[in-house]
C-alpha atoms as one frame of an Amber mdcrd trajectory, in Angstrom:
protein
  -8.599 -35.141 -29.705 -11.354 -32.958 -31.154 -10.487 -30.767 -34.133 -12.288
 -28.216 -36.286 -11.663 -28.543 -40.027 -12.677 -25.845 -42.521 -12.045 -26.813
 -46.156 -14.276 -25.927 -49.113 -12.700 -28.258 -51.681 -14.563 -31.560 -51.395
 -11.712 -33.793 -52.553  -9.259 -32.210 -50.134 -11.806 -32.168 -47.318 -12.628
 -35.873 -47.654  -8.927 -36.750 -47.815  -8.078 -34.728 -44.712 -11.047 -36.156
 -42.860  -9.818 -39.686 -43.572  -6.247 -38.875 -42.544  -7.241 -37.197 -39.295
  -9.875 -39.732 -38.233  -7.468 -42.582 -39.015  -5.062 -40.934 -36.572  -7.744
 -41.125 -33.883  -9.051 -37.565 -33.972 -12.696 -36.517 -33.698 -13.707 -33.882
 -36.247 -16.200 -31.109 -36.729 -16.059 -30.570 -40.496 -17.444 -27.657 -42.498
 -17.068 -26.167 -45.965 -17.961 -22.531 -45.266 -17.004 -19.772 -42.873 -20.367
 -19.300 -41.186 -20.545 -22.931 -40.089 -16.921 -22.754 -38.949 -17.680 -19.789
 -36.688 -20.784 -21.518 -35.309 -18.949 -24.773 -34.565 -15.728 -23.123 -33.439
 -17.436 -20.813 -30.969 -18.146 -23.809 -28.726 -14.522 -23.567 -27.605 -14.086
 -27.331 -27.237 -11.594 -27.933 -30.074  -7.951 -28.710 -29.367  -6.819 -27.292
 -32.733  -8.487 -25.267 -35.493  -7.512 -26.296 -39.042  -8.629 -23.567 -41.422
  -8.339 -23.261 -45.180  -7.102 -19.737 -45.854  -8.988 -19.288 -49.143 -12.685
 -20.112 -48.739 -15.386 -18.246 -50.716 -17.319 -15.744 -48.637 -16.018 -15.742
 -45.085 -12.497 -17.101 -45.547 -10.240 -18.670 -42.957  -8.812 -15.290 -42.005
 -12.261 -13.826 -41.269 -13.245 -16.963 -39.361 -10.178 -16.809 -37.145 -10.641
 -13.104 -36.431 -14.243 -13.768 -35.397 -13.293 -16.692 -33.156 -10.442 -14.801
 -31.510 -12.781 -11.866 -30.884 -15.203 -14.325 -29.260 -12.467 -15.499 -26.911
 -11.600 -18.822 -28.595  -7.939 -19.450 -27.805  -7.399 -22.860 -29.454  -4.243
 -22.895 -31.600  -4.971 -22.397 -35.300  -3.273 -23.940 -38.322  -3.832 -22.304
 -41.716  -3.833 -24.463 -44.840  -3.032 -22.314 -47.840  -1.639 -22.050 -51.335
  -0.719 -18.454 -50.425   2.704 -18.915 -48.877   4.308 -15.520 -49.369   5.781
 -13.779 -46.342   3.104 -11.060 -46.498   0.320 -13.664 -46.515   1.837 -15.482
 -43.556   2.205 -12.237 -41.635  -1.437 -11.326 -42.318  -2.600 -14.666 -40.959
  -0.356 -14.482 -37.924  -1.590 -10.954 -37.221  -5.107 -12.406 -37.120  -4.050
 -14.900 -34.449  -2.887 -17.970 -36.401  -0.220 -20.140 -34.784   1.172 -21.979
 -37.807   0.974 -22.239 -41.594   1.059 -25.272 -43.868   1.492 -24.648 -47.578
  -0.394 -26.770 -50.117   0.381 -29.350 -51.305   1.588 -31.062 -48.151   2.173
 -34.596 -46.900  -0.318 -36.126 -44.478   2.514 -36.897 -42.076   3.473 -33.224
 -41.917  -0.129 -32.195 -41.233  -0.377 -34.680 -38.364   2.968 -33.539 -36.959
   1.901 -29.872 -37.027  -1.476 -30.630 -35.429   0.118 -32.714 -32.685   2.738
 -30.029 -32.014   0.059 -27.352 -31.630  -2.041 -29.586 -29.392   0.926 -30.157
 -27.077   1.072 -26.478 -26.200  -0.089 -26.135 -22.586  -3.557 -24.634 -22.165
  -3.508 -21.079 -20.889  -5.269 -22.171 -17.707  -2.310 -24.405 -16.807   0.240
 -21.599 -17.108   0.752 -18.302 -15.334  -2.261 -16.262 -16.383  -0.954 -12.767
 -15.611   2.567 -11.625 -16.495   4.022  -8.516 -14.859   7.087  -6.355 -15.438
   7.163  -3.184 -13.349   3.791  -1.442 -13.874   3.091  -3.406 -17.074   0.756
  -6.399 -16.845  -0.499  -8.829 -19.475  -3.481 -11.092 -18.819  -3.155 -14.208
 -20.986  -6.737 -15.320 -20.404  -8.565 -12.015 -20.809  -6.058 -10.961 -23.527
  -5.630  -7.523 -21.973  -2.578  -5.333 -21.388  -2.312  -2.584 -18.763   0.467
  -0.073 -18.094   0.093   1.989 -14.970  -3.554   0.979 -14.849  -4.163   2.240
 -18.396  -5.446  -0.268 -20.930  -3.336  -0.687 -24.066  -4.910  -2.032 -27.244
  -2.643  -4.411 -29.179  -3.049  -6.324 -32.416  -2.855 -10.111 -32.150   0.760
 -10.338 -33.263   1.826  -7.452 -31.033   0.214  -9.275 -28.104   2.117 -12.482
 -28.936   5.378 -10.542 -29.190   4.885  -8.808 -25.850   3.772 -12.067 -24.234
   6.938 -13.832 -25.394   9.174 -11.004 -24.190   7.450 -10.981 -20.793   7.715
 -14.756 -20.471  11.476 -14.200 -20.763  11.641 -11.003 -18.699  15.206 -10.033
 -17.849  16.589 -12.349 -20.543  17.929 -11.517 -23.997  15.576 -12.767 -26.699
  17.265 -13.254 -30.065  15.872 -12.598 -33.531  15.828 -16.341 -34.227  13.837
 -17.010 -31.055  11.255 -14.410 -32.051  10.951 -15.656 -35.631  10.412 -19.248
 -34.495   8.205 -18.693 -31.457   6.183 -15.606 -32.359   5.957 -15.863 -36.151
   6.434 -19.640 -36.593   9.112 -18.891 -39.206  11.830 -21.517 -39.304  13.814
 -19.348 -41.689  14.823 -15.688 -41.812  12.520 -13.862 -44.276  15.138 -11.092
 -44.557  12.619  -8.364 -43.794  12.287  -5.827 -40.991   9.217  -7.624 -39.639
  10.637  -7.858 -36.112  11.973  -4.321 -36.028   8.693  -2.826 -37.240   6.631
  -4.786 -34.699   8.985  -3.889 -31.839   8.800  -0.237 -32.884   4.989  -0.282
 -32.862   4.948  -2.148 -29.564   7.263   0.412 -27.965   5.052   3.243 -29.194
   2.111   1.686 -27.357   3.770   0.218 -24.272   6.605   2.650 -23.485   5.806
   6.029 -25.021   4.390   8.459 -22.486   5.131   6.284 -19.460   8.517   7.715
 -18.520  10.605   4.565 -18.163  11.209   2.364 -21.206  10.851  -1.349 -20.475
  11.591  -2.795 -23.934  15.328  -2.615 -24.546  17.473  -3.281 -27.612  20.607
  -5.264 -26.827  22.937  -4.308 -29.658  24.068  -7.290 -31.702  22.056  -9.727
 -29.586  18.321  -9.040 -29.618  15.751  -7.572 -27.237  14.957  -7.682 -23.553
  12.100  -6.447 -21.389  13.138  -5.457 -17.895  12.362  -2.953 -15.146  15.975
  -2.015 -14.420
C-alpha cells in the first residue's frame, strides 16, 4: 500500500519510515509542505499521514490544498496539539483521523489500516438524493432544487452521513464517531452548531425542511 508521509522532525520521520516499510508499505516521504502537495497531488496514495505542525506550509495547509485539488485519500494527522478545538480545525479541513504524539507504532499501523479499509468513493453510490437535495460524493458538490450549495468540509461530511442514513435516526454518538472521529463526548455543542449551520444552508429558503431533530434521540434527514 502506498502512503504519503509528511514529517519535518528527522528522528521521528526516520522512525516512522522504518515502522511503515517494515509493515510492507511503500512510502513517499517529505519534510516540508510544498513537497507534500507536489507528491500528494498525484492522487495515488491510499492514506495521507501528515504532521500537523510543520514550518511554513503545515499539515493543515497541505490538506486544504490537496482537498481543493480533488485528492480524496483519507488523511491522518499526527500532532502534539490534541485539544478539541485543534481536532475540529483539522477535521474541518478534511482530515479523517487524529493521532496524538507520542504514540505507539502499533496504534499508528492500526489507524492507517483502518483508514485504508474504507471503500473508495468509486465503489460506493456516487450521488445521494433526498427529495430535491443531491450530494455528489465524487465531485464534492451539493444541489438543492438545482441550486448549488457551498459547504465546508465538515459540513459536507455531516450531510453525507445523514444522507447515507436517510429516513433513519442518527444518534449523537454515531455522529461523533463517524463524522468527527471522536470516540468520546467532548461535552461541547459541536454537533448542534454544525447542524444549525447546515440547516441554514440546506433548508432555509427552500420551503420544506429535510433535516429533522428527533427529540431525545438524534437527527434524521427525510422527505416526509
